[in-house]
Coordinates of C-alpha atoms and ligand atoms in Angstrom, one line a residue:
X1 CA 56.6 27.0 33.8
X2 CA 57.7 24.1 31.6
X3 CA 61.3 24.8 32.7
X4 CA 60.3 24.5 36.3
X5 CA 58.6 21.2 35.8
X6 CA 61.6 20.0 33.8
X7 CA 63.9 21.0 36.6
X8 CA 61.9 18.9 39.0
X9 CA 62.4 15.8 36.8
X10 CA 65.9 14.7 37.9
X11 CA 65.3 14.7 41.6
X12 CA 61.9 13.0 41.1
X13 CA 63.6 10.3 39.0
X14 CA 66.3 9.9 41.7
X15 CA 63.6 9.6 44.4
X16 CA 61.7 7.0 42.3
X17 CA 64.8 4.9 41.7
X18 CA 65.7 5.0 45.4
X19 CA 62.2 4.1 46.4
X20 CA 61.8 1.3 44.0
X21 CA 65.3 0.0 45.0
X22 CA 64.3 -0.1 48.7
X23 CA 61.0 -1.7 47.9
X24 CA 62.6 -4.4 45.9
X25 CA 65.1 -5.1 48.7
X26 CA 62.2 -5.6 51.1
X27 CA 60.5 -8.2 48.9
X28 CA 61.7 -11.7 50.1
X29 CA 64.4 -12.8 47.8
X30 CA 62.8 -16.2 47.2
X31 CA 59.9 -14.6 45.4
X32 CA 61.8 -12.5 43.0
X33 CA 64.9 -14.6 42.2
X34 CA 65.0 -16.4 39.0
X35 CA 63.9 -20.0 39.5
X36 CA 66.8 -22.3 40.3
X37 CA 66.9 -25.9 39.3
X38 CA 63.9 -27.8 40.8
X39 CA 63.9 -31.2 42.4
X40 CA 60.8 -33.5 42.5
X41 CA 59.4 -36.2 44.7
X42 CA 56.3 -38.4 44.2
X43 CA 54.2 -40.0 46.9
X44 CA 51.3 -42.3 46.3
X45 CA 48.8 -42.0 49.2
X46 CA 47.1 -45.4 49.1
X47 CA 44.1 -44.8 51.4
X48 CA 41.3 -47.2 52.1
X49 CA 38.8 -45.8 49.7
X50 CA 41.1 -44.4 47.0
X51 CA 44.7 -43.6 46.0
X52 CA 46.0 -40.1 45.4
X53 CA 49.3 -39.3 43.8
X54 CA 51.1 -36.1 44.9
X55 CA 54.1 -34.7 43.0
X56 CA 56.1 -32.3 45.2
X57 CA 58.8 -29.8 44.0
X58 CA 61.4 -27.7 45.7
X59 CA 64.4 -25.5 44.6
X60 CA 67.5 -27.7 44.8
X61 CA 69.7 -25.1 46.4
X62 CA 67.4 -24.6 49.4
X63 CA 66.3 -28.0 50.2
X64 CA 66.8 -27.7 54.0
X65 CA 64.6 -24.6 54.4
X66 CA 61.2 -24.9 55.9
X67 CA 58.1 -24.3 53.9
X68 CA 60.1 -24.7 50.6
X69 CA 58.6 -28.0 49.4
X70 CA 55.2 -27.5 47.7
X71 CA 52.8 -29.4 45.6
X72 CA 53.5 -29.4 41.9
X73 CA 50.5 -31.4 40.9
X74 CA 48.3 -34.3 42.0
X75 CA 46.3 -37.1 40.4
X76 CA 43.3 -39.1 41.7
X77 CA 43.6 -42.8 40.9
X78 CA 40.3 -44.1 39.4
X79 CA 38.6 -47.0 41.2
X80 CA 38.9 -48.1 44.9
X81 CA 41.8 -48.2 47.3
X82 CA 44.5 -50.8 46.6
X83 CA 43.1 -53.0 49.5
X84 CA 39.9 -53.4 47.5
X85 CA 41.9 -55.5 45.0
X86 CA 42.7 -58.2 47.5
X87 CA 41.1 -60.9 45.2
X88 CA 42.9 -59.7 42.1
X89 CA 46.2 -58.0 43.1
X90 CA 47.5 -57.3 39.6
X91 CA 44.6 -54.9 39.0
X92 CA 45.9 -52.9 42.0
X93 CA 49.1 -52.2 40.1
X94 CA 47.2 -51.6 36.9
X95 CA 45.0 -49.0 38.6
X96 CA 48.0 -46.8 39.2
X97 CA 49.2 -46.6 35.6
X98 CA 47.1 -43.7 34.4
X99 CA 48.5 -41.4 37.2
X100 CA 52.0 -42.6 36.8
X101 CA 51.9 -41.9 33.1
X102 CA 50.7 -38.4 34.1
X103 CA 53.8 -38.1 36.4
X104 CA 56.0 -38.9 33.4
X105 CA 54.7 -35.8 31.8
X106 CA 54.6 -33.6 34.9
X107 CA 58.2 -34.2 35.9
X108 CA 60.7 -32.9 33.3
X109 CA 62.4 -35.9 31.6
X110 CA 65.9 -35.1 32.7
X111 CA 64.7 -35.3 36.3
X112 CA 63.0 -38.7 36.1
X113 CA 65.9 -40.7 37.3
X114 CA 66.6 -38.7 40.5
X115 CA 63.0 -38.3 41.5
X116 CA 62.1 -40.5 44.6
X117 CA 58.9 -42.4 44.4
X118 CA 57.1 -43.8 47.4
X119 CA 53.9 -45.6 48.0
X120 CA 52.5 -45.5 51.5
X121 CA 49.4 -47.4 52.4
X122 CA 47.2 -46.6 55.4
X123 CA 44.4 -48.1 57.4
X124 CA 42.7 -50.0 54.5
X125 CA 45.8 -52.1 54.1
X126 CA 46.3 -52.3 57.9
X127 CA 42.9 -53.9 58.1
X128 CA 43.6 -56.3 55.2
X129 CA 46.9 -57.2 56.9
X130 CA 44.9 -58.1 60.0
X131 CA 42.4 -60.3 58.1
X132 CA 44.8 -61.7 55.5
X133 CA 48.5 -60.9 55.7
X134 CA 49.0 -62.9 52.6
X135 CA 46.6 -60.9 50.6
X136 CA 48.1 -57.6 51.7
X137 CA 51.6 -58.9 50.8
X138 CA 50.3 -59.8 47.4
X139 CA 48.8 -56.4 46.8
X140 CA 52.0 -54.7 47.8
X141 CA 54.0 -57.0 45.6
X142 CA 51.7 -56.2 42.7
X143 CA 52.0 -52.4 43.1
X144 CA 55.8 -52.7 43.5
X145 CA 55.9 -54.7 40.2
X146 CA 54.1 -51.8 38.5
X147 CA 56.1 -49.0 40.2
X148 CA 59.5 -50.5 39.3
X149 CA 58.7 -50.3 35.6
X150 CA 58.9 -46.5 35.7
X151 CA 62.2 -44.6 35.4
X152 CA 61.7 -42.9 38.8
X153 CA 63.8 -43.8 41.8
X154 CA 61.3 -46.1 43.5
X155 CA 62.0 -46.5 47.2
X156 CA 59.4 -49.0 48.3
X157 CA 55.7 -49.6 49.0
X158 CA 55.0 -49.8 52.7
X159 CA 52.1 -49.9 55.2
X160 CA 52.4 -46.9 57.5
X161 CA 51.7 -47.5 61.2
X162 CA 48.8 -45.4 62.7
X163 CA 51.4 -43.6 64.7
X164 CA 53.4 -42.6 61.6
X165 CA 50.3 -41.5 59.8
X166 CA 49.4 -39.2 62.7
X167 CA 52.9 -37.8 63.1
X168 CA 53.5 -37.2 59.4
X169 CA 50.2 -35.3 59.1
X170 CA 51.3 -33.1 62.0
X171 CA 54.7 -32.6 60.4
X172 CA 53.1 -31.6 57.1
X173 CA 50.7 -29.1 58.6
X174 CA 53.4 -27.4 60.7
X175 CA 56.0 -27.5 57.9
X176 CA 53.6 -25.8 55.4
X177 CA 52.6 -23.2 57.9
X178 CA 56.2 -22.6 58.9
X179 CA 55.7 -23.2 62.5
X180 CA 59.1 -25.0 63.0
X181 CA 61.4 -22.3 61.8
X182 CA 61.0 -19.2 59.7
X183 CA 63.4 -17.3 57.5
X184 CA 63.2 -13.6 58.4
X185 CA 63.6 -10.9 55.8
X186 CA 66.7 -9.5 57.5
X187 CA 68.5 -12.8 56.8
X188 CA 68.1 -14.7 60.0
X189 CA 66.4 -18.0 61.0
X190 CA 64.1 -17.7 63.9
X191 CA 61.7 -19.9 65.7
X192 CA 58.1 -18.6 65.5
X193 CA 56.5 -17.8 68.9
X194 CA 53.1 -19.2 68.0
X195 CA 54.1 -22.8 68.7
X196 CA 52.9 -25.8 66.7
X197 CA 49.5 -26.7 65.5
X198 CA 47.7 -30.0 66.5
X199 CA 46.6 -32.2 63.6
X200 CA 43.4 -34.1 63.2
X201 CA 42.9 -36.5 60.2
X202 CA 39.8 -38.4 59.3
X203 CA 40.3 -41.0 56.7
X204 CA 38.1 -43.8 55.4
X205 CA 39.3 -46.5 57.9
X206 CA 41.0 -44.6 60.7
X207 CA 41.2 -41.3 62.4
X208 CA 44.3 -39.6 64.0
X209 CA 44.9 -36.9 66.6
X210 CA 48.4 -35.5 67.1
X211 CA 49.5 -32.6 69.2
X212 CA 52.5 -31.2 71.0
X213 CA 52.2 -31.8 74.8
X214 CA 54.2 -30.5 77.7
X215 CA 53.8 -33.4 80.1
X216 CA 55.3 -36.9 79.5
X217 CA 52.9 -39.4 78.2
X218 CA 51.6 -42.0 80.7
X219 CA 51.5 -44.5 77.8
X220 CA 54.8 -44.6 75.9
X221 CA 53.0 -46.0 72.8
X222 CA 51.3 -42.7 72.3
X223 CA 54.4 -40.5 72.5
X224 CA 56.9 -39.6 69.8
X225 CA 60.0 -37.5 70.3
X226 CA 61.2 -35.5 67.3
X227 CA 64.2 -33.3 66.7
X228 CA 63.5 -30.9 63.8
X229 CA 65.7 -27.9 62.9
X230 CA 67.5 -28.2 66.2
X231 CA 64.4 -28.1 68.3
X232 CA 63.0 -30.9 70.4
X233 CA 59.3 -31.8 70.2
X234 CA 57.3 -34.1 72.5
X235 CA 54.3 -35.1 70.5
X236 CA 51.2 -37.1 71.6
X237 CA 49.6 -39.2 68.8
X238 CA 46.9 -41.8 68.5
X239 CA 45.3 -43.5 65.6
X240 CA 41.9 -45.1 66.1
X241 CA 41.5 -48.0 63.6
X242 CA 37.8 -48.5 62.5
X243 CA 37.0 -44.9 63.3
X244 CA 37.5 -43.6 59.7
X245 CA 34.4 -42.4 58.0
X246 CA 33.6 -45.4 55.8
X247 CA 34.1 -47.9 58.6
X248 CA 32.0 -45.8 61.0
X249 CA 29.2 -45.8 58.4
X250 CA 29.6 -49.6 58.1
X251 CA 29.4 -50.1 61.9
X252 CA 26.3 -47.9 62.1
X253 CA 24.7 -50.0 59.4
X254 CA 25.5 -53.1 61.4
X255 CA 24.1 -51.4 64.5
X256 CA 21.0 -50.2 62.7
X257 CA 20.3 -53.7 61.4
X258 CA 20.9 -55.3 64.8
X259 CA 18.9 -53.0 67.0
X260 CA 16.4 -51.0 64.9
X261 CA 15.6 -52.5 61.6
X262 CA 15.7 -49.0 60.3
X263 CA 18.4 -46.3 60.1
X264 CA 17.9 -43.3 62.4
X265 CA 20.7 -41.3 60.7
X266 CA 19.3 -41.7 57.2
X267 CA 16.7 -39.2 56.0
X268 CA 13.1 -40.1 56.1
X269 CA 12.0 -41.0 52.6
X270 CA 15.3 -42.6 51.7
X271 CA 15.8 -46.4 51.6
X272 CA 18.5 -48.6 50.2
X273 CA 19.3 -52.3 49.7
X274 CA 22.1 -53.3 52.0
X275 CA 24.4 -56.2 51.0
X276 CA 25.2 -58.1 54.2
X277 CA 28.6 -59.1 52.8
X278 CA 29.5 -55.4 52.5
X279 CA 28.4 -54.8 56.1
X280 CA 30.1 -57.7 57.8
X281 CA 33.2 -58.5 55.8
X282 CA 35.3 -55.8 57.6
X283 CA 37.1 -56.6 60.8
X284 CA 35.5 -53.4 62.2
X285 CA 32.1 -55.0 62.3
X286 CA 33.3 -58.4 63.6
X287 CA 31.7 -57.9 67.0
X288 CA 28.3 -57.2 65.5
X289 CA 28.4 -60.1 62.9
X290 CA 25.6 -62.6 63.3
X291 CA 26.6 -66.3 63.8
X292 CA 25.2 -67.1 60.4
X293 CA 24.3 -64.9 57.5
X294 CA 24.2 -65.1 53.7
X295 CA 26.7 -62.5 52.4
X296 CA 24.9 -62.2 49.2
X297 CA 21.6 -61.4 50.9
X298 CA 20.3 -57.8 50.4
X299 CA 18.3 -56.2 53.2
X300 CA 16.1 -53.2 52.7
X301 CA 16.7 -50.4 55.2
X302 CA 14.9 -47.1 55.4
X303 CA 15.8 -43.8 57.1
X304 CA 13.8 -42.1 59.8
X305 CA 15.6 -38.7 60.3
X306 CA 15.8 -39.2 64.0
X307 CA 18.6 -37.0 65.5
X308 CA 18.3 -38.4 69.0
X309 CA 18.3 -42.0 68.1
X310 CA 21.2 -41.4 65.6
X311 CA 23.2 -39.7 68.4
X312 CA 22.8 -42.7 70.7
X313 CA 23.7 -45.1 67.9
X314 CA 26.9 -43.2 67.3
X315 CA 27.6 -42.9 71.1
X316 CA 27.6 -46.7 71.1
X317 CA 30.9 -46.5 69.1
X318 CA 32.6 -44.9 72.1
X319 CA 33.4 -46.7 75.3
X320 CA 34.1 -44.5 78.3
X321 CA 33.7 -47.1 80.9
X322 CA 37.3 -47.9 81.8
X323 CA 40.6 -46.0 81.9
X324 CA 43.8 -47.2 83.6
X325 CA 45.5 -43.7 83.1
X326 CA 44.7 -40.4 84.8
X327 CA 42.7 -39.5 81.7
X328 CA 41.5 -41.1 78.5
X329 CA 39.8 -40.1 75.3
X330 CA 37.8 -43.3 74.8
X331 CA 38.2 -47.1 74.6
X332 CA 40.7 -46.8 77.5
X333 CA 43.2 -44.9 75.3
X334 CA 45.4 -42.4 77.2
X335 CA 45.1 -38.7 76.1
X336 CA 46.4 -35.6 77.7
X337 CA 43.9 -32.6 77.6
X338 CA 43.9 -31.1 74.1
X339 CA 46.2 -28.1 74.0
X340 CA 46.8 -25.3 71.6
X341 CA 45.3 -24.7 68.2
X342 CA 44.4 -27.5 65.8
X343 CA 43.8 -28.1 62.1
X344 CA 41.3 -30.6 61.0
X345 CA 41.7 -31.9 57.4
X346 CA 40.6 -34.6 55.0
X347 CA 37.0 -35.8 56.0
X348 CA 37.0 -33.4 58.9
X349 CA 37.2 -30.6 56.4
X350 CA 34.7 -32.1 53.9
X351 CA 32.1 -32.6 56.7
X352 CA 32.4 -29.1 58.1
X353 CA 32.5 -27.7 54.6
X354 CA 29.2 -29.5 53.8
X355 CA 27.5 -28.0 56.8
X356 CA 28.9 -24.5 56.1
X357 CA 28.7 -24.1 52.4
X358 CA 26.0 -26.6 51.2
X359 CA 23.7 -26.4 54.1
X360 CA 24.5 -22.7 54.9
X361 CA 24.7 -23.5 58.7
X362 CA 27.2 -21.7 61.0
X363 CA 29.7 -24.0 62.8
X364 CA 32.0 -21.6 64.5
X365 CA 31.2 -22.9 68.0
X366 CA 30.4 -26.4 69.4
X367 CA 26.9 -25.2 70.2
X368 CA 26.4 -24.1 66.6
X369 CA 27.9 -27.4 65.4
X370 CA 25.5 -29.4 67.5
X371 CA 22.5 -27.4 66.2
X372 CA 23.8 -27.8 62.6
X373 CA 24.0 -31.6 63.0
X374 CA 20.5 -31.7 64.5
X375 CA 19.2 -29.7 61.6
X376 CA 20.9 -32.0 59.0
X377 CA 19.7 -35.1 60.7
X378 CA 16.2 -33.8 60.9
X379 CA 15.9 -33.2 57.1
X380 CA 13.8 -35.5 55.0
X381 CA 15.3 -37.0 51.8
X382 CA 13.5 -34.5 49.5
X383 CA 14.5 -31.5 51.7
X384 CA 18.1 -32.7 51.6
X385 CA 18.1 -33.2 47.9
X386 CA 16.6 -29.8 47.3
X387 CA 19.4 -28.2 49.4
X388 CA 22.3 -30.2 47.8
X389 CA 21.4 -31.2 44.3
X390 CA 24.9 -32.1 43.2
X391 CA 25.8 -34.4 46.1
X392 CA 23.5 -37.3 45.6
X393 CA 25.9 -40.2 46.2
X394 CA 27.0 -39.4 49.7
X395 CA 24.0 -37.2 50.7
X396 CA 22.2 -39.8 52.9
X397 CA 25.4 -40.3 55.0
X398 CA 26.2 -36.7 55.8
X399 CA 24.0 -36.7 59.0
X400 CA 25.9 -39.7 60.3
X401 CA 29.3 -38.3 59.3
X402 CA 28.5 -34.9 60.9
X403 CA 27.1 -36.4 64.0
X404 CA 30.2 -38.6 64.3
X405 CA 32.6 -35.7 63.9
X406 CA 30.7 -33.7 66.5
X407 CA 30.6 -36.5 69.1
X408 CA 34.3 -37.4 68.4
X409 CA 35.5 -33.9 69.0
X410 CA 33.3 -33.0 72.0
X411 CA 32.9 -36.3 73.8
X412 CA 35.7 -38.4 72.4
X413 CA 38.7 -35.9 72.4
X414 CA 37.2 -33.6 75.0
X415 CA 37.2 -30.3 73.1
X416 CA 35.3 -27.8 75.1
X417 CA 33.9 -24.5 73.7
X418 CA 37.1 -22.5 74.2
X419 CA 39.4 -25.2 72.7
X420 CA 37.1 -25.7 69.8
X421 CA 37.6 -22.0 69.0
X422 CA 41.2 -22.8 68.1
X423 CA 40.3 -25.5 65.6
X424 CA 40.3 -24.6 61.9
X425 CA 39.1 -26.9 59.1
X426 CA 41.0 -26.8 55.9
X427 CA 42.3 -29.2 53.3
X428 CA 45.1 -27.2 51.9
X429 CA 47.8 -24.8 53.0
X430 CA 48.6 -22.6 50.1
X431 CA 48.5 -24.9 47.1
X432 CA 49.5 -28.0 49.0
X433 CA 47.2 -30.6 50.3
X434 CA 47.4 -31.2 54.1
X435 CA 47.8 -34.9 54.8
X436 CA 50.6 -37.4 55.9
X437 CA 52.1 -37.7 52.4
X438 CA 54.3 -34.6 52.4
X439 CA 55.6 -35.3 55.9
X440 CA 56.4 -38.9 54.9
X441 CA 58.4 -37.7 51.9
X442 CA 60.2 -35.0 53.9
X443 CA 61.2 -37.6 56.5
X444 CA 62.3 -40.3 54.0
X445 CA 64.3 -37.9 51.9
X446 CA 65.9 -36.2 55.0
X447 CA 64.5 -32.8 53.9
X448 CA 64.0 -31.8 57.5
X449 CA 67.4 -31.6 59.2
X450 CA 67.7 -32.4 62.9
X451 CA 69.9 -29.3 63.4
X452 CA 69.1 -25.7 62.4
X453 CA 70.3 -24.6 59.0
X454 CA 73.5 -22.5 59.0
X455 CA 73.1 -18.8 58.5
X456 CA 73.7 -19.2 54.8
X457 CA 72.6 -15.7 53.9
X458 CA 75.1 -14.2 56.3
X459 CA 77.4 -13.4 53.4
X460 CA 74.6 -11.8 51.5
X461 CA 73.9 -9.6 54.5
X462 CA 76.8 -7.2 53.9
X463 CA 75.9 -6.6 50.2
X464 CA 72.3 -6.2 51.2
X465 CA 73.1 -3.5 53.8
X466 CA 75.3 -1.6 51.3
X467 CA 72.4 -1.6 48.8
X468 CA 69.9 -0.5 51.4
X469 CA 72.2 2.4 52.4
X470 CA 72.8 3.3 48.7
X471 CA 69.1 3.5 47.9
X472 CA 68.4 5.3 51.1
X473 CA 71.1 7.9 50.3
X474 CA 69.6 8.4 46.8
X475 CA 66.2 8.9 48.3
X476 CA 67.6 11.4 50.8
X477 CA 69.5 13.3 48.1
X478 CA 66.4 13.5 46.0
X479 CA 64.4 14.9 48.9
X480 CA 67.0 17.5 49.7
X481 CA 67.1 18.6 46.0
X482 CA 63.3 18.7 45.8
X483 CA 63.2 20.8 49.0
X484 CA 65.8 23.2 47.7
X485 CA 63.9 23.6 44.4
X486 CA 60.7 24.2 46.3
X487 CA 62.3 26.9 48.5
X488 CA 63.9 28.7 45.5
X489 CA 60.5 28.5 43.7
X490 CA 58.5 30.0 46.6
X491 CA 59.4 33.7 46.3
X492 CA 58.6 33.7 42.6
X493 CA 55.2 32.2 43.1
X494 CA 54.5 34.7 45.9
X495 CA 54.9 37.6 43.5
Ligands
NAG501 C1 70.9 -30.1 53.8 O1 71.3 -30.7 55.0 C2 72.1 -31.8 54.8 C3 72.4 -32.4 56.2 O2 72.2 -31.5 57.2 C4 73.4 -31.5 54.1 O3 74.2 -32.6 53.9 C5 73.0 -30.9 52.7 O4 74.2 -30.4 52.1 C6 72.1 -29.7 52.9 N1 71.7 -29.2 51.6 C7 71.7 -27.9 51.3 C8 71.2 -27.6 49.9 O5 72.0 -27.1 52.1
NAG502 C1 51.4 -57.0 58.8 O1 51.2 -57.1 60.2 C2 52.3 -57.7 60.8 C3 51.9 -57.9 62.3 O2 51.6 -56.6 62.8 C4 53.6 -57.0 60.6 O3 54.6 -57.6 61.2 C5 53.8 -56.9 59.1 O4 55.0 -56.1 58.9 C6 52.6 -56.3 58.4 N1 52.8 -56.3 57.0 C7 53.2 -55.3 56.3 C8 53.4 -55.5 54.8 O5 53.4 -54.2 56.8
NAG503 C1 22.4 -66.8 49.6 O1 21.6 -66.0 48.9 C2 21.6 -66.2 47.5 C3 20.7 -65.2 46.8 O2 19.7 -64.8 47.7 C4 21.1 -67.6 47.2 O3 21.2 -67.9 45.8 C5 22.0 -68.6 47.9 O4 21.5 -69.9 47.7 C6 22.1 -68.3 49.4 N1 23.1 -69.1 50.0 C7 22.9 -69.8 51.1 C8 24.0 -70.7 51.6 O5 21.8 -69.8 51.7
NAG504 C1 33.9 -51.1 77.4 O1 35.2 -51.5 77.7 C2 35.3 -52.4 78.8 C3 36.7 -52.7 79.1 O2 37.4 -53.0 77.9 C4 34.5 -53.6 78.5 O3 34.5 -54.5 79.7 C5 33.0 -53.2 78.3 O4 32.3 -54.4 77.9 C6 33.0 -52.3 77.1 N1 31.6 -51.8 77.0 C7 31.0 -51.8 75.8 C8 29.6 -51.2 75.8 O5 31.5 -52.2 74.8
NAG505 C1 12.5 -31.4 62.8 O1 11.7 -30.9 61.8 C2 10.3 -30.8 62.1 C3 9.6 -30.3 60.8 O2 10.0 -31.0 59.7 C4 10.1 -29.8 63.2 O3 8.8 -29.8 63.6 C5 10.9 -30.3 64.4 O4 10.9 -29.3 65.4 C6 12.4 -30.5 64.0 N1 13.1 -31.0 65.1 C7 14.3 -30.6 65.5 C8 15.0 -31.3 66.6 O5 14.9 -29.7 64.9
NAG506 C1 62.3 -39.7 60.3 O1 63.4 -40.4 59.9 C2 64.4 -40.6 60.9 C3 65.5 -41.3 60.2 O2 66.0 -40.5 59.2 C4 63.8 -41.4 62.0 O3 64.8 -41.6 63.0 C5 62.6 -40.7 62.6 O4 62.0 -41.5 63.6 C6 61.6 -40.4 61.5 N1 60.5 -39.6 62.0 C7 59.3 -40.1 62.2 C8 58.3 -39.2 62.7 O5 59.0 -41.3 61.9

């Protein structure tokens, strides 16, 4: 008996080796290979309310592959956005030091010199540049002063246009999800059939919508043509300045002061002292600014938890009355019908996540979203606090934020129920944050070639085939041996 078991050992081993070999060959090589030399890149995302630093990394020998660049680490700069230091620019530079020191640790020392470092500022600085070009130049000079003191390869601090912000967010999302091009396990590049994903970004001071469209844009300002990996893309994009979350809240405050004297979107039982300077100093509230006001005056404002009034206050942010194109989203801005699937990130994600996980409300359909918003906006302050004990600081504004997102998507952009089914809300793809920062770096470092990558693995293909055949032969031989043993064993066991 022991002999029989022993005699089965060699073919079993052979089969095991063959099987393991085949399995190993099927695992994508990028996962099992020893890590090659890594390259790094750093982007400071200088938003209106805060700055984030992202450190990206990628294997040096594959820098033209899609989906290869990922997030190494990130750091949230303490304090406000760089535009909030307009009165004291040197502090804008100083605010970045803690994160930059962290980058010195995160990137290996021998890589410091070759690591590109970018600072991109968005709508907060666009607004500052509108009100005071000099102040915005001073802030950029101050952060440049700080950034050049580090050993990294600093490549400039710039204000992105709204169009760039939208397109780079779209590039990031589709790059991370490998929608441009994919490396198949048989060693070939192919273009995925699923098409690209539209991108929706909601920041503090602006919001962007970007998606691939088949028809030429009626307004050339909203169209961007891209060539990525040999493929041509016609992309619609628009950035709405003053439609970011913080500016919307500010505009609602101005509206509430002007027309109601109370805040219909704030919960009943909540009240706050509003500093008029805070409300009216932004260019976004210029139209509602009274002729004369004392900017250090505080006005007390109370919430009334009134979903219907809150909705009409928010609808006042959208102007549907004129459109000189065949169709518009709002404010006379051209927009083709939304097409394909979308990803909503940044504050779109945080808002939906609050409704879903904190409030426990379903938001899979527009109808559910509308009901969820009505529920949140109908909560009293104590009910809301009981539901979300850890969220105190932003809690009174979730109704307004959620109502705005719902109105923007359904009325503003024109998502109907079916199109809304194709929208996912997420902040990350894998371990990498979705936002404009990665797309910005990919573009500035030329990590996305205009032409498709050569079939580099073509030479590997022969060796790969030989190995597959070898392991398959081993497996086959083992099976034949086992079968023979089994046959020769049968008569004896029958006795
Ligand atoms: C990436 O592409 C650029 C331009 O197409 C080329 O010069 C570079 O050598 C490529 N890098 C790698 C690692 O293939
Ligand atoms: C500020 O705005 C002006 C006018 O749009 C533009 O020419 C300038 O480049 C902007 N400044 C920066 C630093 O981007
Ligand atoms: C503005 O308000 C502050 C505090 O309420 C007061 O001290 C100041 O005199 C006022 N300024 C003007 C111009 O009324
Ligand atoms: C909407 O836009 C049109 C055209 O720009 C303007 O005439 C009208 O006053 C705006 N309506 C509101 C309510 O702002
Ligand atoms: C709001 O809540 C009250 C109870 O607090 C309830 O009677 C009312 O029906 C709710 N309204 C909506 C629109 O949900
Ligand atoms: C990316 O960079 C290239 C230059 O390398 C430029 O022509 C192109 O317009 C950029 N793409 C975007 C979306 O800005």
